[in-house]
Coordinates of N, CA, C and O in Angstrom, one line a residue:
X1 N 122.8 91.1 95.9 CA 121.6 91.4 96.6 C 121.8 91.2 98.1 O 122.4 90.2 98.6
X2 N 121.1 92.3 98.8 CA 121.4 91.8 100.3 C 120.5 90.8 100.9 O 119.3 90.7 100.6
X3 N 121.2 90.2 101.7 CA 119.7 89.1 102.8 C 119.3 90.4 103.8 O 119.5 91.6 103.9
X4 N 118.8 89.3 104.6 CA 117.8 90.3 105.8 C 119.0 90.2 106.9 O 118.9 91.0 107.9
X5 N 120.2 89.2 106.8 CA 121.1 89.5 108.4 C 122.1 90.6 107.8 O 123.0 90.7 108.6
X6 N 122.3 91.4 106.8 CA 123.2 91.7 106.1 C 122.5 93.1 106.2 O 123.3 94.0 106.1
X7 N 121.2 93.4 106.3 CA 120.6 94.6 106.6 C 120.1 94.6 108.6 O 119.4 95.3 109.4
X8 N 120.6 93.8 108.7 CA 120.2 94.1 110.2 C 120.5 95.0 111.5 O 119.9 95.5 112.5
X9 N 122.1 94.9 111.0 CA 122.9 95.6 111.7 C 122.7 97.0 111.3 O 122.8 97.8 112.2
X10 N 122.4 97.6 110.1 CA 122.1 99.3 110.0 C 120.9 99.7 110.0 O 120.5 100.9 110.0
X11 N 120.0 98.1 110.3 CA 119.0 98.8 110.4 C 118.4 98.9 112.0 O 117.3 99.3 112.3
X12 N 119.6 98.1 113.4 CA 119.6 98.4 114.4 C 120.5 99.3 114.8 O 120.6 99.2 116.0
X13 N 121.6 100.2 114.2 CA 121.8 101.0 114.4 C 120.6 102.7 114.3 O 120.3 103.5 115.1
X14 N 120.3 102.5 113.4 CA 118.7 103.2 113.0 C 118.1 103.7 114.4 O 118.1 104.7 115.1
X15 N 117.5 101.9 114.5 CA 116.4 102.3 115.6 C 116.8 102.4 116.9 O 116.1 102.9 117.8
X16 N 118.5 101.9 117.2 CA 119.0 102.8 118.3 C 118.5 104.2 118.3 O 117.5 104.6 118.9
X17 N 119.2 104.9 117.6 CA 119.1 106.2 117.0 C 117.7 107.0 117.3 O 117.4 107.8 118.1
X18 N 117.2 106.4 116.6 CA 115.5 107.1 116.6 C 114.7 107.0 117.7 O 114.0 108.0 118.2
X19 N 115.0 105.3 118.6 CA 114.5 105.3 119.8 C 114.8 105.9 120.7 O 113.9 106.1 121.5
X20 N 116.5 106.6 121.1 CA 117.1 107.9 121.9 C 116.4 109.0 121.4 O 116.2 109.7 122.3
X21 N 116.0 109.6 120.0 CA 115.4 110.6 120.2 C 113.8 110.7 120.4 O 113.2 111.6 120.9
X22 N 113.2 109.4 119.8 CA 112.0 109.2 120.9 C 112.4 109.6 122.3 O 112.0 110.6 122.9
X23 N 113.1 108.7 122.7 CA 113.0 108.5 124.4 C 113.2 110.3 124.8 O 112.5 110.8 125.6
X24 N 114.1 110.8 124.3 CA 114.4 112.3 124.6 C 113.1 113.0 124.2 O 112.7 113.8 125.0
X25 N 112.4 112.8 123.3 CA 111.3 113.6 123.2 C 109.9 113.0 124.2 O 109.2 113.9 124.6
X26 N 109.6 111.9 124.5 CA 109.1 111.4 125.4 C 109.4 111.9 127.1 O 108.6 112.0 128.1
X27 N 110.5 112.2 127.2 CA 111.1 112.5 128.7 C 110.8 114.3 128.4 O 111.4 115.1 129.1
X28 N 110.2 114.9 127.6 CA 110.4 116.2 127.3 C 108.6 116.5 127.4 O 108.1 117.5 128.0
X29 N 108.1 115.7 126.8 CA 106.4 115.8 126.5 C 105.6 115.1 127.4 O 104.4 115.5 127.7
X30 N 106.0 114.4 127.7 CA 105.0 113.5 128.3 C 104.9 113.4 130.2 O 104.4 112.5 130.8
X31 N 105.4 114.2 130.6 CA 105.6 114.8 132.2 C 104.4 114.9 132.8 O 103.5 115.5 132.3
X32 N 104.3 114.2 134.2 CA 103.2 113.7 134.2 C 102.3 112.7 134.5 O 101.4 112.6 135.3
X33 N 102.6 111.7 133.4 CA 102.2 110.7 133.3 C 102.6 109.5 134.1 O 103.6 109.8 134.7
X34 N 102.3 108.4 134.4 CA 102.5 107.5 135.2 C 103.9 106.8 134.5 O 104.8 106.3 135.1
X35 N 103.8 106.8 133.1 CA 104.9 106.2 132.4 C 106.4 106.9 132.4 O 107.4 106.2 132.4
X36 N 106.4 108.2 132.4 CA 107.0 108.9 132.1 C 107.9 108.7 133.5 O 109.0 108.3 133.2
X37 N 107.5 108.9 135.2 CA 108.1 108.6 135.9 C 109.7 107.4 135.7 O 110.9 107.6 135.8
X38 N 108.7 105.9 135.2 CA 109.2 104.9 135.2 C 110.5 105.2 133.9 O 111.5 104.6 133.9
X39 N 110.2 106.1 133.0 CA 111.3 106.1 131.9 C 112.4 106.9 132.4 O 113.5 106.5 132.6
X40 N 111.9 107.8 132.8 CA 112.9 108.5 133.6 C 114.0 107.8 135.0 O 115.1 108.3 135.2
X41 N 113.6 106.9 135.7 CA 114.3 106.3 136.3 C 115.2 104.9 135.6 O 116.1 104.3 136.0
X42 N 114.2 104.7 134.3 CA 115.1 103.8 134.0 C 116.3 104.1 133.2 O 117.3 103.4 133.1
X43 N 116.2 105.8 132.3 CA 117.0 106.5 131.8 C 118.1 107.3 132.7 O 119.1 108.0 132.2
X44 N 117.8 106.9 134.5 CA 118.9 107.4 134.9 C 119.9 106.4 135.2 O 121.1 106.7 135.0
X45 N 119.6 105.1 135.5 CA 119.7 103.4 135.7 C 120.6 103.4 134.5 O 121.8 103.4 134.8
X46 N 120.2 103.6 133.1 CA 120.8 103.2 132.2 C 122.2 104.2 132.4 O 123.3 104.0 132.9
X47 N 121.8 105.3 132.0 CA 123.1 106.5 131.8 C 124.2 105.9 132.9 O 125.4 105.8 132.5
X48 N 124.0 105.6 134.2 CA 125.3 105.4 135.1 C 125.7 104.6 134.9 O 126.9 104.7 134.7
X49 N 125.0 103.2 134.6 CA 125.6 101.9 133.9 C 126.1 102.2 133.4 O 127.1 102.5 134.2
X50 N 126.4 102.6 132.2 CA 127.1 103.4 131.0 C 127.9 104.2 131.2 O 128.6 104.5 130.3
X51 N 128.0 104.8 132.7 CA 129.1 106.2 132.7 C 129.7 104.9 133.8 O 130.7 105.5 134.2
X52 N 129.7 104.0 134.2 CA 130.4 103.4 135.5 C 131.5 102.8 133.8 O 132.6 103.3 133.6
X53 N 130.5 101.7 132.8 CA 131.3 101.3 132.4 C 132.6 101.6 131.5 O 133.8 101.3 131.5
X54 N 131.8 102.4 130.8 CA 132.3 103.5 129.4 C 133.4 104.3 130.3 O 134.6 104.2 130.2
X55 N 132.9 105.1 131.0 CA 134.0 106.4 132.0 C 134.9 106.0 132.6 O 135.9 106.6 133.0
X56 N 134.4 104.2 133.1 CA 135.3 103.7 134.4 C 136.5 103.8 133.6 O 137.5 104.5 133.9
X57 N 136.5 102.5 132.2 CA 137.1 102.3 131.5 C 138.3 103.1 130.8 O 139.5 102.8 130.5
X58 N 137.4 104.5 130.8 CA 138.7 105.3 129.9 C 139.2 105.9 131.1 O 140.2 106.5 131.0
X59 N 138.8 105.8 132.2 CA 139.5 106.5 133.6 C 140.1 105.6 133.8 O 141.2 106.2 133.7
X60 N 140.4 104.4 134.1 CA 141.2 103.4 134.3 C 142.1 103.4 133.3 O 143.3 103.3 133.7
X61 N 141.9 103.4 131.9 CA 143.2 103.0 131.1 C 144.2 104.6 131.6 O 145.4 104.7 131.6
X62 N 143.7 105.1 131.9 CA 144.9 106.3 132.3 C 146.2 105.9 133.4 O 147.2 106.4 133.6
X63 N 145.5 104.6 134.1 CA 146.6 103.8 135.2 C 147.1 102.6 134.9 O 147.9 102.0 135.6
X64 N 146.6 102.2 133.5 CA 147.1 100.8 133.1 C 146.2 99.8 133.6 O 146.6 98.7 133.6
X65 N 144.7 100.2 134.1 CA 143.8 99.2 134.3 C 142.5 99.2 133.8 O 142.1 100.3 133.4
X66 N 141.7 98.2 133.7 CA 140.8 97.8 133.0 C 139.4 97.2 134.3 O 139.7 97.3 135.5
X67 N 138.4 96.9 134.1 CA 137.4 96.0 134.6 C 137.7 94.8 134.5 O 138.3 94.3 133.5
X68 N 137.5 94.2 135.5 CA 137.7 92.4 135.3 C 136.0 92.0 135.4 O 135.0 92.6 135.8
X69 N 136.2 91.0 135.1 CA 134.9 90.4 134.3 C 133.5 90.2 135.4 O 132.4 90.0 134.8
X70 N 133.6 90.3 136.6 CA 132.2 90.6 137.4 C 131.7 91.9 137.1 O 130.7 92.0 136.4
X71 N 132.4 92.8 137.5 CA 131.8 94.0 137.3 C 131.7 94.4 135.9 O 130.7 95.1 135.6
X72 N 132.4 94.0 135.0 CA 131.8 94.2 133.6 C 130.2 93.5 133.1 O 129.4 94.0 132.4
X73 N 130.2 92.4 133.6 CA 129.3 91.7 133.7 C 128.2 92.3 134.2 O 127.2 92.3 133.5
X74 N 128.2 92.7 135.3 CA 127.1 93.5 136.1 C 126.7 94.6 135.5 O 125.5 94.7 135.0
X75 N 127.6 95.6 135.3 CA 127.2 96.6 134.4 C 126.8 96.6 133.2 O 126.3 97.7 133.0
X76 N 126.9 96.0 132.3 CA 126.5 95.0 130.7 C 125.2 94.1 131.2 O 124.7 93.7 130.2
X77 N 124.7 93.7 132.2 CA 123.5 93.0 132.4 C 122.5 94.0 132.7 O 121.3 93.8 132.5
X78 N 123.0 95.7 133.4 CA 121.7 96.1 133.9 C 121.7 97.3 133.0 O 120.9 98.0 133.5
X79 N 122.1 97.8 132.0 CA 122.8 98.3 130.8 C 121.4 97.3 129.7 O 120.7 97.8 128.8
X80 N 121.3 96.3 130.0 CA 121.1 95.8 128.9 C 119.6 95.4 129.5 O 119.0 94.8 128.7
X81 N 118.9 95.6 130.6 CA 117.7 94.9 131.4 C 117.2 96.9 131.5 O 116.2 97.3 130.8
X82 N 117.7 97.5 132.0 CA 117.3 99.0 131.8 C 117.2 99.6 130.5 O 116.7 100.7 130.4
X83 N 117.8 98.9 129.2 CA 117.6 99.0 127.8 C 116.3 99.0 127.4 O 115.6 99.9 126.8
X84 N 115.9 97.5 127.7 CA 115.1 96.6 127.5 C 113.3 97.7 127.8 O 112.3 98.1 127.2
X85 N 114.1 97.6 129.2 CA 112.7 98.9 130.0 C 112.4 99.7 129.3 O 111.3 99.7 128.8
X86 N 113.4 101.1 128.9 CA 113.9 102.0 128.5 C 112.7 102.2 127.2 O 111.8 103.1 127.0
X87 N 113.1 100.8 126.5 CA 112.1 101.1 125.1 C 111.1 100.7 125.1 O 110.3 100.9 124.1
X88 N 110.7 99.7 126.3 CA 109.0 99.4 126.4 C 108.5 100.7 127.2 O 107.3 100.8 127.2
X89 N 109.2 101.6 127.7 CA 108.6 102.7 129.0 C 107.9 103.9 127.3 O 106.8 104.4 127.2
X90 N 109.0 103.9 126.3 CA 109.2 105.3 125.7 C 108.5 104.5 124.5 O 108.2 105.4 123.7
X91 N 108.1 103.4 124.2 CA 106.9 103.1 123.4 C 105.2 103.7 124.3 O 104.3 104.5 123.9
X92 N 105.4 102.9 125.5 CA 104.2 103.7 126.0 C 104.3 104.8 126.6 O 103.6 105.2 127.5
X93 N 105.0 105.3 126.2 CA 104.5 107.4 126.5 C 104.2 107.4 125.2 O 103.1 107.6 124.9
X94 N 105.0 107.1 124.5 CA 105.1 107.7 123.0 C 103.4 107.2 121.9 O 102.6 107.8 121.1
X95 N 103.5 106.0 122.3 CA 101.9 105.6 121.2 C 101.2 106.1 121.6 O 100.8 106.7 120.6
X96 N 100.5 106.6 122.6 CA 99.1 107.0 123.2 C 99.1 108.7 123.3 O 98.2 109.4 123.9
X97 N 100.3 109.4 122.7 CA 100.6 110.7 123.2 C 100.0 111.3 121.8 O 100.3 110.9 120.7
X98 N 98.9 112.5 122.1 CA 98.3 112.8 120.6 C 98.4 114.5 120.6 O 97.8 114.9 121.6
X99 N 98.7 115.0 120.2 CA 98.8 116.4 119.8 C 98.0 116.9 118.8 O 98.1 116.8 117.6
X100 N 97.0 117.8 119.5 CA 96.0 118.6 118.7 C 97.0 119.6 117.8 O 98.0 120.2 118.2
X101 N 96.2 119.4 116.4 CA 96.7 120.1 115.3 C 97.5 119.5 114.3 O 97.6 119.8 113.2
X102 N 98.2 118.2 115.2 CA 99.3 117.5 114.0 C 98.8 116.6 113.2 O 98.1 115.7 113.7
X103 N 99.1 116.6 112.1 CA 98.4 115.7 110.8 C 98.1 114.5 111.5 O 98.8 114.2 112.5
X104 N 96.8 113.6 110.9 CA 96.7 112.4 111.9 C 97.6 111.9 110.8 O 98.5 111.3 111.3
X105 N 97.7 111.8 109.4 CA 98.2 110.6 108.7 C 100.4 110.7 109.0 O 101.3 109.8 108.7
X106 N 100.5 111.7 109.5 CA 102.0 111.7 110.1 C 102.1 111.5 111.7 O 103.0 111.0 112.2
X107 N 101.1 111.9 112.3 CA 101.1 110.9 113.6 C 100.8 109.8 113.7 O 101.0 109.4 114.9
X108 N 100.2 108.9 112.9 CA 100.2 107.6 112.4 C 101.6 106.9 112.0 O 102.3 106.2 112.7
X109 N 101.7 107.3 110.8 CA 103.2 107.2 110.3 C 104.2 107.2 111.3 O 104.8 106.2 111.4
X110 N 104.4 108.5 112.2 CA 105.5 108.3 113.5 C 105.5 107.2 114.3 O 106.5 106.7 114.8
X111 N 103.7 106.7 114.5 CA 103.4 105.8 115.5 C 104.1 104.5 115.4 O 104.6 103.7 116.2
X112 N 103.6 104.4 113.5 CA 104.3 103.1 113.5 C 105.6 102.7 113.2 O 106.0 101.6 113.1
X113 N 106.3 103.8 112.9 CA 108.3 103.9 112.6 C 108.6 103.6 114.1 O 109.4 102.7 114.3
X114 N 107.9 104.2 115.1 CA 108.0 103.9 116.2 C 108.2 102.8 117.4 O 108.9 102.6 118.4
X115 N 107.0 102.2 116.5 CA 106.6 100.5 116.6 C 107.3 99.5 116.0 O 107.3 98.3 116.4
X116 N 107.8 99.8 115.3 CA 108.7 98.8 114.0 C 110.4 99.5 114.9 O 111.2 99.0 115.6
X117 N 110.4 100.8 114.4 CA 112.3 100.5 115.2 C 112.3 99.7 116.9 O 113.0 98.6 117.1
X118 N 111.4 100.6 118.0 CA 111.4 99.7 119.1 C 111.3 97.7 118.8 O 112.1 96.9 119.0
X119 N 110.2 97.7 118.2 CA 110.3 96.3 117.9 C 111.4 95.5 117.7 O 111.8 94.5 118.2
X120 N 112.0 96.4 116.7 CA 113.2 95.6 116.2 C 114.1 95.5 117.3 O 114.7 94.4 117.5
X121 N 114.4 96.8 118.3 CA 115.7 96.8 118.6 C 115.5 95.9 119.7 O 116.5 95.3 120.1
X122 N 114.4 95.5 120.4 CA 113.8 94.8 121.1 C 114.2 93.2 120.8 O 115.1 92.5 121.4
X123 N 113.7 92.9 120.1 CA 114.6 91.8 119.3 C 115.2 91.4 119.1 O 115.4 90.2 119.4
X124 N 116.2 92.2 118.4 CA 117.9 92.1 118.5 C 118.7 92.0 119.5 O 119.8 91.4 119.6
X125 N 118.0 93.1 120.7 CA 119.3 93.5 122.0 C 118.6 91.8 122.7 O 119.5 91.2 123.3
X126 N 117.7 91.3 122.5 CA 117.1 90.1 122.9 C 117.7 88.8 122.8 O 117.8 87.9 123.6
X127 N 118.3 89.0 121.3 CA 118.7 88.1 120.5 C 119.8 87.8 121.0 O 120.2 86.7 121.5
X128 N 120.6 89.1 120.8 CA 122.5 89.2 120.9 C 123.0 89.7 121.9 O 124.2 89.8 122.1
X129 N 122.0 90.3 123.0 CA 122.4 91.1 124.6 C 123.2 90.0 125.4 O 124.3 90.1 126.0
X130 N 122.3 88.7 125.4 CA 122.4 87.7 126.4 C 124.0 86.9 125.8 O 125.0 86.6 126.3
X131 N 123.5 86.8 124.7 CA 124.9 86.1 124.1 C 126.4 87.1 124.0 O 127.5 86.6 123.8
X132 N 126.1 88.6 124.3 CA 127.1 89.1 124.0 C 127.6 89.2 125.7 O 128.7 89.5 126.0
X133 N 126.6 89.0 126.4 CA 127.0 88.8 128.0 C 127.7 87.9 128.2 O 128.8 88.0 128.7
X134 N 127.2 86.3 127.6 CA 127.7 85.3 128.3 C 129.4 85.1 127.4 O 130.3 84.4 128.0
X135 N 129.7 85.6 126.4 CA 130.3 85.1 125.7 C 131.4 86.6 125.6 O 132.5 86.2 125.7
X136 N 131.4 87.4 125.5 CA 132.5 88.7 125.5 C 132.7 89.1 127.0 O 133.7 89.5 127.6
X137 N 131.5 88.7 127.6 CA 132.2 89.4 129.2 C 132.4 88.1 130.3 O 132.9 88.2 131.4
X138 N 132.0 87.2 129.9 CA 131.9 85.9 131.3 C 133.0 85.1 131.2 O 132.9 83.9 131.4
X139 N 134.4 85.7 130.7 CA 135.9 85.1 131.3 C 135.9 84.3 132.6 O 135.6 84.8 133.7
X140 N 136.3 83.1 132.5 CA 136.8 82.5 134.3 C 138.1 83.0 134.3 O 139.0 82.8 133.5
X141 N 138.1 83.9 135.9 CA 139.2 83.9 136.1 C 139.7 83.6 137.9 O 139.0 83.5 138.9
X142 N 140.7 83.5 137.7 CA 140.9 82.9 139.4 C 142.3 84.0 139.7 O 142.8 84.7 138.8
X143 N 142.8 84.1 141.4 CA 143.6 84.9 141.5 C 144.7 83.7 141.8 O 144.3 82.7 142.3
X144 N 145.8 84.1 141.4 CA 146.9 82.5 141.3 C 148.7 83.8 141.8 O 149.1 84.9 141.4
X145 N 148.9 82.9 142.5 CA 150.7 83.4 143.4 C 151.4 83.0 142.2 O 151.0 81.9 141.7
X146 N 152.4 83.4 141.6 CA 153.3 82.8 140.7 C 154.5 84.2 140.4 O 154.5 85.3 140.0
X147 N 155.6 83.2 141.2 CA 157.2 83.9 141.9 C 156.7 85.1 142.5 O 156.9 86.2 142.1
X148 N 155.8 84.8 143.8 CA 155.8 85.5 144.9 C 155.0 87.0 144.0 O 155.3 88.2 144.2
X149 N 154.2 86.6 143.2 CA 153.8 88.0 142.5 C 152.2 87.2 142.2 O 152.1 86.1 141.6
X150 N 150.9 88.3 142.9 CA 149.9 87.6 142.5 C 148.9 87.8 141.0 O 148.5 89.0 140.7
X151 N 148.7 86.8 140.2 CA 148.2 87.5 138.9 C 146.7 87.1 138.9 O 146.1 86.4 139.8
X152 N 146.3 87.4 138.0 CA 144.6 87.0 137.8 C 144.8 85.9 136.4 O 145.4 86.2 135.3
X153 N 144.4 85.0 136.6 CA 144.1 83.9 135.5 C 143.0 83.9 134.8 O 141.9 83.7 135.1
X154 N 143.4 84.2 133.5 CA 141.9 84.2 132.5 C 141.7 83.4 131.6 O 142.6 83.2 130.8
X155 N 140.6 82.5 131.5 CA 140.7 81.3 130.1 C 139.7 82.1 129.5 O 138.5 82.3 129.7
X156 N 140.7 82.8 128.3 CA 139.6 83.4 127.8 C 139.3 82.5 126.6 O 138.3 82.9 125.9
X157 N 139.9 81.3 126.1 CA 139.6 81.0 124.9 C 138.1 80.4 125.5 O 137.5 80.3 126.5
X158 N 137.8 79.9 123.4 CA 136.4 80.3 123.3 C 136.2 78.8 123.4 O 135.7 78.4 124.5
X159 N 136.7 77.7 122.4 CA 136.3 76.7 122.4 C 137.4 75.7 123.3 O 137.1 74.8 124.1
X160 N 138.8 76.1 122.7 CA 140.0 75.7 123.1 C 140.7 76.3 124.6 O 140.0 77.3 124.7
X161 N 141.4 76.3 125.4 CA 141.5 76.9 126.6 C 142.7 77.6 126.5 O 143.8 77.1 126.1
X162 N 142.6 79.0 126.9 CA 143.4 79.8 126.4 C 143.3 80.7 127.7 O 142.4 81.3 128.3
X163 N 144.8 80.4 128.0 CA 145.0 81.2 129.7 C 145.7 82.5 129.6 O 146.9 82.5 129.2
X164 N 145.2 83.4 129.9 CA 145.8 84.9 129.9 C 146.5 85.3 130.8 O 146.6 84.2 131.2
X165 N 147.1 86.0 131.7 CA 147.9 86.4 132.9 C 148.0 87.8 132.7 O 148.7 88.4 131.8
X166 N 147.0 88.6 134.0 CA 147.6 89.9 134.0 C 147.5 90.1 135.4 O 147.2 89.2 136.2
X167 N 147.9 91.5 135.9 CA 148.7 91.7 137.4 C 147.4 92.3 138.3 O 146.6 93.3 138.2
X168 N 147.4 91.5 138.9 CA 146.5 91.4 140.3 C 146.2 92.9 140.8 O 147.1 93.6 141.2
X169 N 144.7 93.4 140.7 CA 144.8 94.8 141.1 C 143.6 94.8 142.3 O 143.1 95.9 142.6
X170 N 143.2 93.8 142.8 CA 141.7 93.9 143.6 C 140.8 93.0 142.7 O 141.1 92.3 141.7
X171 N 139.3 93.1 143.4 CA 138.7 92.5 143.4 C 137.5 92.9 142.0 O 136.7 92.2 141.4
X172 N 137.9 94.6 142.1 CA 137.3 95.0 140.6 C 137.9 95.5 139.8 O 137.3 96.3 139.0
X173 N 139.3 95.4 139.6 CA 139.7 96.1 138.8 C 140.8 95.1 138.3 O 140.7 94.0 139.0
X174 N 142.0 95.2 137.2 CA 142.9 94.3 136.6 C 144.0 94.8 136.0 O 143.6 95.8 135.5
X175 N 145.3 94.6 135.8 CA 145.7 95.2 135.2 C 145.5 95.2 133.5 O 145.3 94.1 133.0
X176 N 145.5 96.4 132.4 CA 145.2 96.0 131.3 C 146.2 94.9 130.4 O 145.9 94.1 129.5
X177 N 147.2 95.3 130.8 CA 148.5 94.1 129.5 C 148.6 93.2 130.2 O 148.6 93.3 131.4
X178 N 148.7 92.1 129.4 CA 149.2 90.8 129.8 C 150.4 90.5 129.7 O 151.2 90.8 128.8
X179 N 150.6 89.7 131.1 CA 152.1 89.7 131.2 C 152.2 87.8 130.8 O 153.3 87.4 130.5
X180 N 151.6 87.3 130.9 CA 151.3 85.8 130.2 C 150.7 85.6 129.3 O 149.7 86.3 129.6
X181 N 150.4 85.1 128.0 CA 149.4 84.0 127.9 C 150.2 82.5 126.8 O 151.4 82.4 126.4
X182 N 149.1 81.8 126.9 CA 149.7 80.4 126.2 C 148.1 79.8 126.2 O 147.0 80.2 126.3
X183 N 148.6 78.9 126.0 CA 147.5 77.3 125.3 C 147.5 75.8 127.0 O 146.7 75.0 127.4
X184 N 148.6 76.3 127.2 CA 148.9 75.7 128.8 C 148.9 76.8 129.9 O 149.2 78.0 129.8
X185 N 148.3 76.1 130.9 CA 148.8 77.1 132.4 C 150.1 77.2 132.6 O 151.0 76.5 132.1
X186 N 150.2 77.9 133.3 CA 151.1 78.4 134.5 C 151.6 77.5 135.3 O 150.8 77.1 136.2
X187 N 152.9 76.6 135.5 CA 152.3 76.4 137.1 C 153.3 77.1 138.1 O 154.5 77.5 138.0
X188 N 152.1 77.1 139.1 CA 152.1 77.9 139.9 C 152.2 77.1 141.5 O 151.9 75.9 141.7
X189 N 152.7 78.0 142.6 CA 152.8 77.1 143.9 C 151.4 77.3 144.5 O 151.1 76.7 145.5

């Protein structure tokens, strides 16, 4: 028998799902409205987040580099704060939007699948957004000289300290392979 965390994950994949094609039908009908402005800017907010991180990413691995952890950070924070908006904006276009002719007892029904997937996803991205910030993207890392070659220092371990080494590319960007890691530092001059 399943529990309720064991149904959680397909059933926030779901209301991802459903609430993008709300939000798409909301940005289609509801023009106009005071709300509709605000979804719309926060649906452009979101998409570049997303095209900075997602596109940066696969356009970087084409050079051997990756995001280093500020700007991942930043972009996964406003990704996740324009989310947030995103589905309180496209709940209120969406509940109060009434269409003469459509069954009331299935505009009811939409209202509240509506109410229940936003809710949820609300919840969850609430629950696990912040934790998946502080914890998959908030690496310390420092820029460290070692044999006249500069690398970026990552402790990426979680409980235990676990130092990673990859090749120094700037201030937002990293190289992707590691050319160190261990359980000990470096040392370095």
């Amino acid at each position: 028998m399943y529990g309720l965390f064991e149904l959680l994950l397909p059933l926030t994949g779901w209301s991802v799902l459903v609430m993008a094609i709300i939000g798409v039908c909301c940005l289609v009908l509801c023009r106009g409205e005071e709300n509709h402005k605000h979804l719309v800017r926060t649906t452009e907010v979101f998409l570049g987040a997303l095209a900075l991180l997602a596109g940066g990413n696969i356009l970087l691995r084409q050079f051997g580099l990756t995001w280093r952890s500020g700007p991942e950070v930043v972009l996964f924070g406003v990704m996740l704060v324009s989310g947030w908006l995103g589905v309180l904006f496209t709940l209120a276009c969406f509940l109060p939007l009434n269409r003469p002719g459509s069954n009331r007892f299935l505009r009811r029904g939409a209202k509240a699948a509506a109410l229940f997937f936003g809710s949820l996803l609300l919840l969850v991205s609430l629950w696990m957004g912040p934790m998946m910030l502080i914890f998959a993207c908030g690496d310390d890392e420092r820029v460290v000289e070692y044999q006249d070659q500069l690398l970026l220092e990552v402790d990426d371990g979680f409980m235990d300290p676990h130092w990673s080494y990859y090749v120094y590319h700037g201030p937002l960007v990293r190289g992707r392979e590691r050319v160190y890691e261990d359980y000990e530092p470096l040392v370095y001059s």
